[in-house]
Tab-separated table of C-alpha atoms in Angstrom:
chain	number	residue	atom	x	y	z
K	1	UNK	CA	-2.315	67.462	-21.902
K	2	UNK	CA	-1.051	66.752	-25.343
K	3	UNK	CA	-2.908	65.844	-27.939
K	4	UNK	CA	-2.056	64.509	-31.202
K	5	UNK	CA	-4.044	64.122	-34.531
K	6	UNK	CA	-2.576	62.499	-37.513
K	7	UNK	CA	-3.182	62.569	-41.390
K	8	UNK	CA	-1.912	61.994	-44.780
K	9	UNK	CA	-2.408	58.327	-45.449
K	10	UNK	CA	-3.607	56.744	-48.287
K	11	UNK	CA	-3.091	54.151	-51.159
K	12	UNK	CA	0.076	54.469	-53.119
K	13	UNK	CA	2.065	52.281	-55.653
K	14	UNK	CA	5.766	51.152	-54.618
K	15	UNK	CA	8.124	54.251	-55.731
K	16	UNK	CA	5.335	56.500	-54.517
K	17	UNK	CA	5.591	59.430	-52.329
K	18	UNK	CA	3.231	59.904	-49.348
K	19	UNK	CA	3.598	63.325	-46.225
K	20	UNK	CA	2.122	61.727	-43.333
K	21	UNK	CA	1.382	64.824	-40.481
K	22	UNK	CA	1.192	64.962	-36.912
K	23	UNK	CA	-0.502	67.943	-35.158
K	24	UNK	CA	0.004	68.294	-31.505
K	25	UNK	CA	-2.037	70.829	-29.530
K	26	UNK	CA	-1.499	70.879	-25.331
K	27	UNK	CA	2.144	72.180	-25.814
K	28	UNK	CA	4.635	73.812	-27.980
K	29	UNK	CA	7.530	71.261	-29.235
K	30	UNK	CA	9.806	72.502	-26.515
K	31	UNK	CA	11.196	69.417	-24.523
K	32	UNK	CA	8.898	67.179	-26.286
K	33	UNK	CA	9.972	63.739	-28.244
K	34	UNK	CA	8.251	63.178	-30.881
K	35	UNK	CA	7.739	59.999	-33.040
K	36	UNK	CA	6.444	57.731	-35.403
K	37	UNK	CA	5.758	54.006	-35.133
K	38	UNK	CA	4.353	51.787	-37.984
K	39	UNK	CA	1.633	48.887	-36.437
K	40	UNK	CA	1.311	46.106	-39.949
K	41	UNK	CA	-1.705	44.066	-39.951
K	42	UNK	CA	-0.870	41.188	-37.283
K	43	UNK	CA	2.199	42.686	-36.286
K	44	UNK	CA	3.985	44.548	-33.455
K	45	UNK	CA	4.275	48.289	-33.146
K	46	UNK	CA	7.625	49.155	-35.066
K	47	UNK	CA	9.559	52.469	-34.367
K	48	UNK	CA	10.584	54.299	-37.588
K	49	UNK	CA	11.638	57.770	-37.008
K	50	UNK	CA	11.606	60.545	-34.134
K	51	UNK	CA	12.647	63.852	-33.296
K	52	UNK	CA	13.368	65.884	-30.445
K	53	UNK	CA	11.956	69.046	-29.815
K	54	UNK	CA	15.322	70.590	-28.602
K	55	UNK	CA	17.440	70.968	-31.071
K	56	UNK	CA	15.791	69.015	-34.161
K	57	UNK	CA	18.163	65.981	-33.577
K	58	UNK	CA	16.261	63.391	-35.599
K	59	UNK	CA	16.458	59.503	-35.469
K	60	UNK	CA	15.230	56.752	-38.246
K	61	UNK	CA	15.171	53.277	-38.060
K	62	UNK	CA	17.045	51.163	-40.604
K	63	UNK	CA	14.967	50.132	-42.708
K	64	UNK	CA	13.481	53.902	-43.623
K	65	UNK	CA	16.819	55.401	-43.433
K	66	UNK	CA	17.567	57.486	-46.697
K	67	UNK	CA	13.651	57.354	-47.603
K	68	UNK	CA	12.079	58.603	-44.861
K	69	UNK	CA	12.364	62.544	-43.524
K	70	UNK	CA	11.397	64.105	-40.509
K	71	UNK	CA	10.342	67.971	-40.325
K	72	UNK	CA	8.184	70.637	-38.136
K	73	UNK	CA	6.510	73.288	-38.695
K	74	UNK	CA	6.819	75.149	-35.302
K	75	UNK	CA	4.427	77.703	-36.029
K	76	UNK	CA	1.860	74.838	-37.019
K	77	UNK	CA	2.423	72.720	-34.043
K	78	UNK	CA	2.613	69.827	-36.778
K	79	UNK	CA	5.419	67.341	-37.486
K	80	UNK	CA	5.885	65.297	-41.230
K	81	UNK	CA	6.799	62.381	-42.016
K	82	UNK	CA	8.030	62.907	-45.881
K	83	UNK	CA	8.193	59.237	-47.173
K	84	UNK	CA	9.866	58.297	-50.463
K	85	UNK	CA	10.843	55.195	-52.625
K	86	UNK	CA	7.728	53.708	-50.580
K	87	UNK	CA	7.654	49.858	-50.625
K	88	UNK	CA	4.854	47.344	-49.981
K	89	UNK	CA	6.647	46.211	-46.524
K	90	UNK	CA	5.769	50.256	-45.602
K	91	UNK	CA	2.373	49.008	-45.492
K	92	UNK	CA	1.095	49.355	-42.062
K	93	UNK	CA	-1.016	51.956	-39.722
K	94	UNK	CA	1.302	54.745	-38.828
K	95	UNK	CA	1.312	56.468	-35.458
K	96	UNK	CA	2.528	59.910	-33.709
K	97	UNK	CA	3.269	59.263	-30.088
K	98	UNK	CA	4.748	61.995	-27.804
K	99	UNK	CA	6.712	61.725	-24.456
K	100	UNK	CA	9.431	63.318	-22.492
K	101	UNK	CA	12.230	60.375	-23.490
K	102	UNK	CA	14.247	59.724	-26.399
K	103	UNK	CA	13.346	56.122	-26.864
K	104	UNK	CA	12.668	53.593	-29.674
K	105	UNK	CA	10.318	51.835	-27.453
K	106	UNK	CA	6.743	52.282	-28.024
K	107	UNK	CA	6.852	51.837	-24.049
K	108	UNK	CA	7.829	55.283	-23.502
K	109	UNK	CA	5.715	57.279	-25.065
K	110	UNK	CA	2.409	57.949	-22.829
K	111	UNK	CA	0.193	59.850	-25.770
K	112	UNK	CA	-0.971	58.340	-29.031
K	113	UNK	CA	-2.700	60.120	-31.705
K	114	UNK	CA	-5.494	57.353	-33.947
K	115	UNK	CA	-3.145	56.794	-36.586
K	116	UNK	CA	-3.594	56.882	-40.437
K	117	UNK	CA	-3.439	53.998	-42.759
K	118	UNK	CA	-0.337	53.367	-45.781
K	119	UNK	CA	-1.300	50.990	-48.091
K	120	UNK	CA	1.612	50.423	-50.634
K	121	UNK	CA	0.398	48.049	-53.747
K	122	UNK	CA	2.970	46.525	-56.044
């Protein structure tokens, strides 16, 4: 069973930088999808970025495109989410899900880590 335990939120001002990190344990990245979703206060769970385990091929949503970056660390198990240019609509409680299918629907992912909280002040 895979398990997954993020980290690397915090409180940054817009412009700021922020590595958000998911470690996985239960199974190496092999045919694994994982992915990042973004929950703000009040609001639906939002996909932003995702990557599969074969081959690296990587996926971001629009509105993160050019300031968000996916990469792994096979050796660690662990997958980052560099973000950049960070804005205050990037506030929100990010999650690492993991499933078998390349999907932007939270739907399809069947294991969540607790998530870790981005606040972005103006």
């Amino acid at each position: 069973q895979v398990q997954l335990v993020e980290s690397g939120g915090g409180l940054v001002q817009a412009g700021g930088s922020l590595t958000l990190s998911c470690a996985f344990t239960g199974q190496t990245f092999g045919t694994l999808v994982l992915a990042w979703f973004r929950q703000p206060p009040g609001k639906e769970r939002d996909f932003v970025a995702l990557m599969r385990g074969l081959g690296g091929t990587t996926y971001y949503a629009e509105s993160v495109k050019g300031r968000f970056t996916l990469s792994r660390d096979s050796t660690k198990n662990t997958l980052y989410l560099q973000m950049n240019s960070l804005e205050p609509e990037d506030t929100a409680r990010y999650y690492c899900a993991a499933g078998q299918i390349q999907s932007f629907s939270s739907s399809s992912y069947n294991v969540w880590g607790q998530g870790t909280q981005v606040t972005v002040t103006s």
